[in-house]
Coordinates of C-alpha atoms and ligand atoms in Angstrom, one line a residue:
M1 CA 0.1 0.1 0.0
K2 CA 1.2 3.5 -0.8
P3 CA 1.7 5.7 2.2
T4 CA -0.9 8.6 2.4
K5 CA 0.7 11.9 1.8
H6 CA -0.8 15.1 2.9
P7 CA 0.6 18.3 1.9
L8 CA 2.1 20.2 4.7
E9 CA 3.3 23.7 4.5
T10 CA 5.2 25.9 6.9
I11 CA 3.0 29.0 7.4
E12 CA 4.9 32.1 6.4
D13 CA 5.5 34.8 8.9
V14 CA 4.7 33.0 12.3
D15 CA 5.8 35.9 14.3
E16 CA 2.3 36.9 14.9
F17 CA 1.6 33.6 16.4
Y18 CA 4.5 34.0 18.9
E19 CA 3.4 37.6 19.7
R20 CA -0.1 36.3 20.5
L21 CA 1.6 33.8 22.9
D22 CA 3.0 36.6 24.8
R23 CA 6.0 34.7 25.9
K24 CA 9.2 36.5 25.2
N25 CA 11.4 33.9 26.9
L26 CA 10.0 31.2 24.6
T27 CA 12.0 32.2 21.6
Q28 CA 15.1 32.3 24.0
S29 CA 14.3 29.0 25.6
L30 CA 13.8 27.1 22.3
S31 CA 16.3 26.7 19.5
E32 CA 17.5 24.3 17.0
E33 CA 20.1 22.9 19.6
R34 CA 17.7 23.2 22.5
P35 CA 14.5 21.7 21.0
Y36 CA 11.2 20.8 22.6
T37 CA 11.5 17.1 22.9
Y38 CA 8.5 14.8 22.5
W39 CA 8.8 11.2 23.6
T40 CA 6.4 8.6 22.5
I41 CA 6.5 4.8 22.2
E42 CA 3.8 5.2 19.5
L43 CA 3.7 7.4 16.4
Y44 CA 0.9 7.2 13.8
D45 CA 2.4 8.7 10.8
K46 CA 2.4 6.3 7.9
A47 CA 3.8 9.1 5.4
N48 CA 7.0 8.9 7.6
G49 CA 6.9 5.0 7.9
I50 CA 5.5 4.5 11.4
R51 CA 2.0 3.1 11.8
G52 CA 0.7 3.4 15.4
G53 CA -2.1 1.7 17.2
G54 CA -4.5 4.4 18.0
G55 CA -5.2 7.9 19.4
L56 CA -1.9 8.1 21.3
G57 CA 0.2 7.8 18.2
V58 CA -2.2 10.1 16.1
L59 CA -1.9 12.8 18.7
A60 CA 2.0 12.5 18.5
A61 CA 2.0 12.9 14.8
D62 CA -0.4 15.7 14.8
T63 CA 1.7 17.5 17.6
R64 CA 4.8 17.4 15.3
R65 CA 2.9 18.5 12.3
V66 CA 1.4 21.6 14.0
A67 CA 4.9 22.3 15.4
E68 CA 6.4 22.2 11.9
Q69 CA 3.8 24.6 10.5
M70 CA 4.5 27.0 13.4
N71 CA 8.2 26.7 13.0
V72 CA 8.7 25.4 16.6
P73 CA 11.9 23.4 17.0
L74 CA 10.7 20.1 18.2
T75 CA 12.4 16.7 18.1
L76 CA 10.1 13.7 18.5
I77 CA 11.9 10.6 19.7
T78 CA 10.2 7.3 19.0
P79 CA 11.1 3.8 18.0
F80 CA 11.1 2.8 14.3
Y81 CA 9.4 -0.5 14.2
P82 CA 10.8 -2.9 11.7
S83 CA 7.5 -4.5 11.1
E84 CA 3.9 -3.5 11.5
Q85 CA 0.6 -5.4 11.8
H86 CA -2.3 -5.5 9.5
Q87 CA -5.8 -6.9 10.1
E88 CA -7.3 -9.3 7.7
C89 CA -10.9 -10.3 8.4
E90 CA -13.2 -12.2 6.2
V91 CA -16.6 -13.6 6.4
K92 CA -18.0 -16.3 4.5
N93 CA -21.3 -17.8 4.3
E94 CA -21.5 -21.1 2.6
N95 CA -25.1 -22.6 2.6
G96 CA -26.1 -20.9 5.9
N97 CA -22.9 -21.9 7.5
F98 CA -21.3 -18.6 8.9
K99 CA -17.5 -18.6 9.0
F100 CA -15.4 -15.7 10.5
E101 CA -11.6 -15.3 10.3
N102 CA -9.7 -12.5 11.9
K103 CA -6.0 -12.7 11.3
T104 CA -3.1 -10.4 11.7
R105 CA -0.5 -10.2 9.0
S106 CA 3.1 -8.6 9.7
E107 CA 4.7 -6.6 7.1
K108 CA 8.2 -5.5 7.0
V109 CA 9.0 -1.8 6.9
D110 CA 12.2 -0.3 5.7
Y111 CA 13.2 3.1 7.1
E112 CA 15.4 3.9 4.0
K113 CA 12.2 3.9 1.8
F114 CA 10.9 6.7 4.0
G115 CA 13.7 9.2 3.8
Y116 CA 15.5 8.5 7.1
T117 CA 19.2 9.0 7.4
F118 CA 21.4 6.7 9.4
I119 CA 23.4 8.5 12.0
D120 CA 25.3 5.9 14.1
T121 CA 24.6 3.3 16.6
V122 CA 24.2 3.6 20.4
N123 CA 24.5 0.7 23.0
I124 CA 22.3 -0.1 25.9
K125 CA 22.7 -3.0 28.4
C126 CA 20.0 -5.6 28.4
N127 CA 19.8 -9.0 30.1
N128 CA 23.6 -9.3 30.3
E129 CA 24.1 -8.4 26.7
I130 CA 24.9 -5.2 24.8
A131 CA 22.0 -4.2 22.5
S132 CA 23.2 -2.1 19.7
L133 CA 20.5 0.2 18.3
D134 CA 20.7 2.3 15.1
V135 CA 19.9 6.0 15.4
I136 CA 18.2 7.4 12.3
E137 CA 16.8 10.7 11.7
K138 CA 14.5 12.6 9.4
Q139 CA 14.3 16.4 9.4
L140 CA 10.9 18.0 8.6
G141 CA 11.1 21.8 8.6
S142 CA 11.8 23.0 12.2
T143 CA 11.1 19.4 13.4
K144 CA 12.9 16.2 13.4
I145 CA 11.8 12.6 13.9
L146 CA 14.7 10.8 15.7
C147 CA 14.3 7.1 16.0
I148 CA 16.2 4.2 17.5
T149 CA 15.7 0.8 15.8
E150 CA 17.3 -2.6 15.2
P151 CA 16.2 -5.7 13.3
N152 CA 14.7 -7.5 16.3
F153 CA 13.0 -4.6 17.9
G154 CA 9.7 -6.1 17.4
E155 CA 6.3 -4.6 16.7
L156 CA 4.4 -2.0 18.5
Y157 CA 2.8 -3.4 21.7
S158 CA 4.0 -6.9 21.0
G159 CA 4.1 -9.1 24.1
D160 CA 2.6 -8.6 27.5
S161 CA 2.4 -5.0 28.9
G162 CA 4.5 -6.1 31.9
G163 CA 6.7 -8.5 29.9
D164 CA 10.4 -8.4 29.3
H165 CA 10.2 -7.4 25.6
R166 CA 8.0 -4.5 26.4
L167 CA 10.5 -3.4 29.0
Y168 CA 13.3 -3.8 26.6
Q169 CA 11.4 -1.6 24.0
E170 CA 10.8 1.2 26.6
V171 CA 14.4 1.0 28.0
A172 CA 15.7 1.2 24.3
L173 CA 13.6 4.3 23.7
G174 CA 14.6 6.0 27.0
F175 CA 18.2 5.3 27.4
G176 CA 18.9 4.8 23.6
G177 CA 16.9 7.9 22.5
Y178 CA 18.7 10.0 25.2
Q179 CA 22.0 8.9 23.8
A180 CA 20.7 9.6 20.3
L181 CA 19.9 13.2 21.3
K182 CA 23.4 13.7 22.5
L183 CA 24.9 12.1 19.5
M184 CA 23.0 14.8 17.5
G185 CA 24.3 17.6 19.7
L186 CA 20.8 18.4 21.1
K187 CA 19.9 19.5 24.7
P188 CA 16.3 19.1 25.6
A189 CA 14.7 22.5 26.6
I190 CA 11.7 20.3 27.8
M191 CA 11.0 16.7 27.8
Q192 CA 7.4 15.8 27.2
L193 CA 6.6 12.2 28.2
N194 CA 3.6 11.0 26.0
E195 CA 2.5 8.4 28.7
V196 CA 4.7 6.4 31.0
A197 CA 6.3 4.0 28.6
T198 CA 8.7 6.9 28.0
F199 CA 9.7 7.2 31.6
F200 CA 13.3 6.0 31.0
A201 CA 14.1 9.1 28.9
A202 CA 13.7 11.2 32.0
L203 CA 15.6 8.6 34.1
A204 CA 18.4 8.8 31.5
R205 CA 18.6 12.5 32.0
L206 CA 18.6 12.3 35.8
D207 CA 21.4 9.7 35.6
E208 CA 23.4 11.9 33.3
L209 CA 23.2 14.9 35.5
A210 CA 23.8 13.0 38.8
S211 CA 26.8 11.2 37.4
N212 CA 28.3 14.3 36.0
G213 CA 28.9 15.9 39.3
M214 CA 25.6 17.6 40.0
D215 CA 24.3 17.1 43.5
F216 CA 21.7 14.3 43.3
Y217 CA 18.9 16.4 44.8
E218 CA 19.7 19.3 42.5
A219 CA 19.7 16.8 39.6
V220 CA 16.2 15.7 40.7
V221 CA 14.9 19.2 41.0
Y222 CA 16.3 20.1 37.6
T223 CA 15.0 17.1 35.9
R224 CA 11.6 17.5 37.5
K225 CA 11.4 21.2 36.4
H226 CA 11.9 20.3 32.8
T227 CA 9.8 17.3 32.4
L228 CA 6.1 17.0 31.6
Y229 CA 4.2 13.9 32.0
T230 CA 1.1 13.7 29.8
N231 CA -1.3 11.2 31.0
H232 CA -4.0 9.4 28.8
T233 CA -5.1 6.8 31.2
L234 CA -7.7 7.2 34.0
V235 CA -6.9 4.7 36.6
Q236 CA -3.4 4.1 38.0
A237 CA -4.2 0.7 39.2
A238 CA -5.1 -0.4 35.7
E239 CA -1.5 -0.2 34.6
A240 CA 0.9 -3.2 34.3
S241 CA 3.8 -3.4 36.8
F242 CA 7.3 -4.7 36.4
H243 CA 9.2 -6.9 38.9
Y244 CA 12.5 -6.0 40.6
D245 CA 14.4 -8.7 38.8
Q246 CA 13.3 -7.3 35.5
F247 CA 14.8 -4.0 36.5
E248 CA 17.9 -5.7 37.5
R249 CA 18.4 -7.2 34.1
Y250 CA 17.1 -4.2 31.9
V251 CA 17.3 -0.9 33.8
F252 CA 19.9 -0.8 36.6
P253 CA 22.8 -1.9 34.3
N254 CA 22.2 1.4 32.3
L255 CA 22.5 3.6 35.3
K256 CA 25.9 5.2 36.2
S257 CA 24.9 6.9 39.3
P258 CA 24.5 4.8 42.5
A259 CA 22.3 7.5 44.0
V260 CA 19.8 7.3 41.1
K261 CA 19.9 3.6 41.4
K262 CA 19.2 3.8 45.1
W263 CA 16.3 6.3 44.5
L264 CA 14.6 4.1 41.9
S265 CA 15.0 0.9 44.0
D266 CA 13.3 2.6 46.9
K267 CA 10.3 3.2 44.8
F268 CA 9.5 -0.5 44.6
D269 CA 6.6 -1.8 46.5
N270 CA 6.7 -5.3 47.5
G271 CA 9.0 -6.1 44.7
T272 CA 7.0 -4.4 41.9
I273 CA 6.8 -1.1 40.4
R274 CA 4.4 0.9 38.2
L275 CA 5.9 3.4 35.8
S276 CA 3.4 5.9 36.6
T277 CA 4.5 6.1 40.2
V278 CA 8.0 7.0 39.2
T279 CA 7.0 9.2 36.4
I280 CA 4.9 11.4 38.8
E281 CA 8.1 11.6 41.0
I282 CA 10.3 12.7 38.1
A283 CA 7.9 15.2 36.4
E284 CA 6.8 18.3 38.1
L285 CA 4.6 19.3 35.2
R286 CA 1.6 17.0 34.6
S287 CA -1.1 17.2 32.0
G288 CA -4.4 15.4 31.1
V289 CA -5.8 15.3 27.6
S290 CA -9.3 16.9 28.3
K291 CA -10.9 19.0 31.0
L292 CA -13.0 16.0 32.2
H293 CA -10.0 13.6 32.2
A294 CA -7.7 16.1 34.0
R295 CA -10.3 16.3 36.7
V296 CA -11.2 12.7 37.2
A297 CA -7.8 11.0 36.6
N298 CA -7.2 9.3 39.8
Y299 CA -3.4 9.3 40.5
H300 CA -1.5 9.7 43.7
E301 CA 2.1 10.7 44.6
L302 CA 4.1 8.3 46.9
S303 CA 3.4 10.7 49.7
G304 CA -0.3 10.0 49.1
K305 CA -1.1 13.4 47.7
K306 CA -3.5 13.3 44.8
V307 CA -1.9 14.4 41.6
K308 CA -3.2 17.6 39.9
F309 CA -3.3 17.4 36.1
K310 CA -3.4 20.6 34.0
A311 CA -6.0 20.1 31.3
V312 CA -4.6 20.5 27.8
T313 CA -7.2 19.0 25.6
N314 CA -6.0 17.2 22.5
G315 CA -6.5 18.9 19.2
I316 CA -6.0 17.7 15.6
D317 CA -3.9 19.1 12.8
I318 CA -6.7 20.6 10.8
P319 CA -5.0 20.5 7.3
T320 CA -4.3 16.8 7.7
W321 CA -7.7 15.7 8.6
T322 CA -9.9 18.2 6.7
E323 CA -11.3 18.1 3.2
P324 CA -9.2 20.9 1.4
E325 CA -12.3 22.6 0.1
V326 CA -13.7 22.8 3.6
I327 CA -10.6 24.5 4.8
T328 CA -10.8 27.0 2.0
Y329 CA -14.3 27.7 2.8
L330 CA -13.6 28.2 6.5
K331 CA -10.9 30.6 5.6
D332 CA -12.9 32.6 3.1
Q333 CA -15.8 32.9 5.6
G334 CA -13.3 34.4 8.1
I335 CA -13.9 31.5 10.6
I336 CA -10.3 30.2 10.9
D337 CA -7.1 32.2 10.3
K338 CA -4.0 31.1 8.5
F339 CA -2.7 29.4 11.8
Y340 CA -5.9 27.2 11.8
L341 CA -7.0 29.1 14.9
P342 CA -10.5 30.4 15.2
T343 CA -10.6 34.0 14.3
E344 CA -11.6 36.7 16.8
D345 CA -15.2 36.9 15.6
Y346 CA -15.5 33.3 14.4
E347 CA -18.8 32.8 16.2
E348 CA -20.4 35.5 14.3
K349 CA -18.8 34.5 11.0
I350 CA -20.1 30.9 11.5
N351 CA -23.6 32.3 11.3
S352 CA -23.0 32.8 7.5
I353 CA -22.7 29.0 6.9
S354 CA -25.6 27.8 4.7
A355 CA -27.1 24.3 4.3
K356 CA -26.4 24.6 0.6
D357 CA -22.7 25.1 1.3
I358 CA -22.7 22.1 3.8
R359 CA -24.2 19.9 1.3
K360 CA -21.9 20.9 -1.5
L361 CA -18.8 20.3 0.6
K362 CA -20.1 17.0 1.8
L363 CA -20.7 15.7 -1.7
Q364 CA -17.0 16.5 -2.4
G365 CA -16.1 14.6 0.8
R366 CA -18.2 11.6 -0.3
K367 CA -16.5 11.5 -3.6
E368 CA -13.2 11.4 -1.9
L369 CA -14.4 8.6 0.4
N370 CA -15.5 6.6 -2.4
K371 CA -12.2 7.1 -4.1
V372 CA -10.4 5.5 -1.1
L373 CA -13.1 2.8 -0.9
E374 CA -12.0 1.7 -4.4
H375 CA -8.9 0.1 -2.9
R376 CA -10.4 -1.1 0.4
K377 CA -12.5 -4.2 1.0
D378 CA -15.5 -5.0 3.3
Q379 CA -15.8 -8.1 5.4
Y380 CA -16.8 -10.2 2.3
G381 CA -13.6 -9.0 0.5
N382 CA -15.8 -6.9 -1.8
N383 CA -15.2 -3.3 -2.8
I384 CA -18.0 -1.0 -1.7
E385 CA -19.3 2.3 -2.9
I386 CA -21.6 4.6 -0.9
P387 CA -24.2 6.1 -3.3
E388 CA -24.0 9.9 -3.4
D389 CA -27.7 10.2 -2.6
A390 CA -27.5 8.1 0.6
L391 CA -26.8 9.1 4.0
L392 CA -23.8 7.7 5.9
F393 CA -23.5 6.9 9.5
E394 CA -20.0 5.8 10.6
F395 CA -18.3 4.3 13.7
K396 CA -14.7 4.4 13.3
R397 CA -12.3 3.6 16.3
R398 CA -10.3 0.9 17.9
F399 CA -12.5 -2.2 18.7
V400 CA -12.3 -2.0 22.5
D401 CA -15.0 -2.7 25.0
Y402 CA -15.5 0.7 26.6
K403 CA -16.0 2.3 23.2
R404 CA -19.0 0.0 22.7
P405 CA -19.1 -0.5 18.9
W406 CA -22.1 -2.9 19.2
L407 CA -24.3 -0.3 20.9
P408 CA -26.2 0.7 17.7
F409 CA -26.9 -2.9 17.1
S410 CA -28.6 -3.5 20.3
D411 CA -32.1 -3.4 18.7
P412 CA -31.5 -4.5 15.1
E413 CA -35.0 -3.9 14.1
K414 CA -34.8 -0.1 15.2
L415 CA -31.5 0.2 13.3
K416 CA -32.9 -1.3 10.2
E417 CA -35.9 1.0 10.4
I418 CA -33.7 4.1 10.5
L419 CA -31.4 2.9 7.7
E420 CA -34.3 2.2 5.5
T421 CA -36.4 5.3 6.3
Y422 CA -33.5 7.6 5.5
N423 CA -31.8 5.6 2.8
A424 CA -28.8 5.3 5.0
H425 CA -25.7 3.2 5.2
Y426 CA -23.6 2.3 8.1
V427 CA -19.8 1.9 8.1
L428 CA -18.0 0.3 10.9
A429 CA -14.2 0.4 11.0
G430 CA -11.8 -0.6 13.8
R431 CA -9.1 -3.2 14.5
V432 CA -9.3 -5.7 17.3
H433 CA -6.1 -5.7 19.2
E434 CA -4.2 -9.0 18.6
G435 CA -5.0 -11.4 21.3
D436 CA -8.2 -9.7 22.5
V437 CA -10.3 -12.9 22.3
R438 CA -13.3 -11.4 23.7
M439 CA -13.4 -8.5 21.3
S440 CA -12.8 -10.8 18.4
E441 CA -15.7 -12.8 19.6
K442 CA -18.0 -9.7 19.8
L443 CA -16.9 -8.6 16.3
K444 CA -17.8 -12.1 15.1
N445 CA -21.2 -12.0 16.6
L446 CA -21.9 -8.6 15.1
L447 CA -20.9 -9.7 11.7
K448 CA -23.0 -12.7 12.0
L449 CA -26.0 -10.6 12.9
I450 CA -25.4 -8.5 9.8
D451 CA -24.9 -11.5 7.6
E452 CA -28.2 -13.1 8.7
D453 CA -30.2 -10.0 7.8
E454 CA -31.0 -8.9 4.2
V455 CA -31.3 -5.2 5.1
L456 CA -28.2 -5.0 7.3
R457 CA -26.2 -7.0 4.8
R458 CA -27.0 -4.4 2.2
R459 CA -26.6 -1.3 4.2
V460 CA -24.0 -2.2 7.0
H461 CA -20.3 -2.5 6.1
Y462 CA -17.4 -3.5 8.1
L463 CA -14.0 -2.3 6.9
P464 CA -11.1 -4.1 8.3
D465 CA -7.5 -2.7 8.9
Y466 CA -8.7 0.7 10.1
D467 CA -5.9 3.3 9.6
E468 CA -5.3 6.9 9.0
E469 CA -6.4 6.8 5.4
L470 CA -9.7 5.3 6.4
G471 CA -10.1 7.5 9.3
R472 CA -9.7 10.6 7.3
A473 CA -11.8 9.4 4.4
L474 CA -14.8 8.5 6.6
S475 CA -14.7 11.8 8.3
L476 CA -14.8 13.5 4.9
G477 CA -17.5 11.4 3.5
S478 CA -19.8 10.5 6.2
N479 CA -22.9 12.6 7.5
I480 CA -23.3 11.3 10.9
A481 CA -20.5 10.1 13.3
I482 CA -21.4 7.8 16.3
N483 CA -19.3 8.0 19.4
T484 CA -20.4 5.8 22.2
P485 CA -17.8 5.5 25.1
I486 CA -19.0 4.5 28.4
V487 CA -19.2 7.9 30.2
G488 CA -15.9 8.3 32.3
L489 CA -13.7 6.0 30.3
E490 CA -12.6 8.1 27.2
A491 CA -9.7 10.2 28.0
C492 CA -10.2 12.6 25.1
G493 CA -10.7 10.9 21.7
T494 CA -10.0 12.8 18.5
S495 CA -11.9 10.9 15.9
W496 CA -15.0 13.0 16.5
M497 CA -13.0 16.2 16.0
K498 CA -12.3 15.1 12.5
D499 CA -16.0 14.5 11.9
I500 CA -17.0 18.0 13.2
I501 CA -14.4 20.0 11.2
N502 CA -15.6 18.2 8.0
L503 CA -19.2 19.4 8.7
G504 CA -20.8 16.2 10.0
I505 CA -23.2 15.7 12.8
L506 CA -21.9 14.2 16.0
V507 CA -23.9 11.7 18.0
S508 CA -22.0 11.1 21.1
T509 CA -22.1 10.3 24.9
H510 CA -20.7 13.1 27.0
D511 CA -17.2 11.9 27.5
G512 CA -13.6 12.8 26.9
G513 CA -12.9 16.0 25.0
V514 CA -16.5 16.0 23.9
A515 CA -17.3 17.0 27.5
D516 CA -15.1 20.1 27.2
C517 CA -18.3 21.8 25.8
P518 CA -22.0 21.6 27.1
A519 CA -24.0 18.6 26.2
D520 CA -26.2 20.7 23.9
S521 CA -23.3 21.5 21.7
Y522 CA -24.0 18.3 19.6
L523 CA -26.6 15.5 19.5
N524 CA -25.9 14.0 23.0
I525 CA -26.7 10.4 24.0
A526 CA -28.1 10.6 27.4
G527 CA -29.3 8.0 29.9
Q528 CA -28.7 6.6 33.4
T529 CA -28.6 2.9 32.2
E530 CA -27.4 1.4 29.0
F531 CA -31.0 0.6 28.1
E532 CA -31.9 4.3 28.2
E533 CA -28.6 5.2 26.3
V534 CA -29.7 2.8 23.6
Q535 CA -33.2 4.3 23.2
N536 CA -31.7 7.8 23.2
L537 CA -29.1 6.7 20.7
Y538 CA -31.7 5.8 18.2
A539 CA -33.7 8.9 18.8
K540 CA -30.5 11.0 18.1
M541 CA -29.6 8.9 15.1
S542 CA -33.2 9.6 13.6
E543 CA -32.9 13.2 14.6
A544 CA -29.5 13.7 12.8
A545 CA -30.8 11.8 9.7
K546 CA -33.9 13.9 9.5
A547 CA -31.8 17.0 9.8
W548 CA -30.0 16.2 6.7
N549 CA -33.3 16.7 4.9
E550 CA -34.2 19.9 6.6
D551 CA -32.0 22.9 5.9
F552 CA -32.8 24.9 9.1
N553 CA -32.0 22.1 11.4
L554 CA -28.8 21.0 9.5
E555 CA -27.6 24.6 9.6
Y556 CA -28.4 24.9 13.3
I557 CA -26.7 21.7 14.3
I558 CA -23.5 22.3 12.3
K559 CA -23.2 25.9 13.4
T560 CA -23.6 24.9 17.1
E561 CA -21.0 22.2 16.9
L562 CA -18.5 24.6 15.2
K563 CA -19.1 27.5 17.5
N564 CA -18.5 25.3 20.6
F565 CA -15.8 22.9 19.3
L566 CA -13.7 24.9 16.9
P567 CA -11.3 26.2 19.6
V568 CA -11.1 22.8 21.1
I569 CA -10.3 21.0 17.8
S570 CA -7.7 23.3 16.6
G571 CA -4.2 21.6 17.0
T572 CA -2.6 25.1 17.0
R573 CA -4.6 25.9 20.0
M574 CA -3.2 22.7 21.7
L575 CA 0.3 23.6 20.8
K576 CA -0.3 27.2 22.1
D577 CA -1.6 25.7 25.4
Y578 CA 1.4 23.5 25.9
L579 CA 3.8 26.4 25.0
N580 CA 2.0 28.6 27.5
Y581 CA 2.1 26.0 30.3
L582 CA 5.8 25.0 29.7
F583 CA 7.6 28.4 29.1
Ligands
PLP1 C1 -8.1 9.7 14.6 C2 -7.5 8.4 14.7 C3 -7.5 7.7 15.9 C4 -8.1 8.4 17.2 O1 -9.0 7.6 17.7 P1 -9.8 8.0 19.1 O2 -10.5 6.7 19.4 O3 -10.8 9.0 18.7 O4 -8.9 8.4 20.1 C5 -7.2 6.5 16.1 N1 -6.8 5.8 14.9 C6 -6.7 6.3 13.7 C7 -6.3 5.5 12.6 C8 -7.1 7.7 13.5 O5 -7.2 8.1 12.3

């Protein structure tokens, strides 16, 4: 498959952006040699050769893209995985005998094909051996992707989350990545840790300072002041832990300072450690990824004190995820500026949007979706095309329990009625994590339900191997997006942002970043019980479908969404929030 390419331009004259930040010391603190460093175990940026697993990696890629456009010196440090997973799912029905296969296929990835330059190798100590890691680099405007890799590095999230191989990958990113930075002559102005799998990068810095003559406590204070821990998880207890003997084999041998080793050893509780515990200790700056998430994430320092997270709601890189004609339209109407930020009077300007324009732009989006669908297959291995005169509902996100992909299928008769009444199709896209037997079974049951019904078979399509290309295409070409996380479990989510910016109607529970705005900003699925939620979901699906036939309601819903969510969605706003928080 060809990597998707989205044109990315550095915006000319970004001075005004920096002026608006009102941080004079920012330009002094950040430079090419002293970049903002962003550490992540996952990057979802197939144009640059790396395919992530979900939202965490998409966020990392968008953060870098926005930084590139705003001319911010940012170095993103991440592993380059020499192979990646693809989902193959096929359904067969032979004489009433339903067969379902859900397989994972590995594909080799070669970094040279994606324009990376080999720099040198660095060594780390693992399990009584020296592991030699290649350092590769790709410069993209003011930003850089700096990777460590080796042929046996494995795939993203391979093995158990508390297993040796995962620890090896995390140690390699932290200690190897930190050496790679030094090799490039770079000193981090700030270290942003995108979740705790990147903890070892901050540990490597602490160790360097403490073993180079700085007083240990000063080294701790210094490291803490310059480290931001960005949390995406809600419950500390849900995290896997590592054993002391694993640290003896993979972590301690890489530490030079006895004081750091002692400090780390003391953090074990009953012979085990959770990385969040030590990440909190090493990072004074902590952020959560939506207002709700920052408020409810339940984490504690070792002292017992509850951790306060600064809310920096995720945003998306608007030019990557938006139909180009929609961007031109939003700019022409004076709704967004050249930085992809809402203009000063965007709310007033949004009033000028007309149903006619929405329909015209959506039709363009539908055409682009159908172009992508030409080389994708449904669960039967067939190409599909969504007719231009049909409405399209979509559910596109990782196939995990809390997102409840099956919710709209709770009452198949009701779903059928909606699809038939409004001449609608329903696309379902989302990969099941390898080894998730339960979700694989749920997917099978769903596909069986669809297979056994003539209407559903005609109108509901499952698209395997969900990726960026499909995510983008569905946002462009669908009319109504369904987002059904169990309230309280979604940290932010960004798929729904792609739907709103492409002038779609969002039907969602009030959770994650959606809850940054009031529940009447979109079509909210309310309910105290799942039964009530399902009833309300169908009501909102009907309301949304109906609105696409009534100009006034369509305009009202789209305008309300944009007025509320545009500032949230803007990735530039997110970057601005981070810069304001950090410098
Ligand atoms: C946007 C996107 C995501 C983000 O998913 P959420 O569930 O909304 O966090 C994940 N995967 C892909 C391929 C995407 O394009």
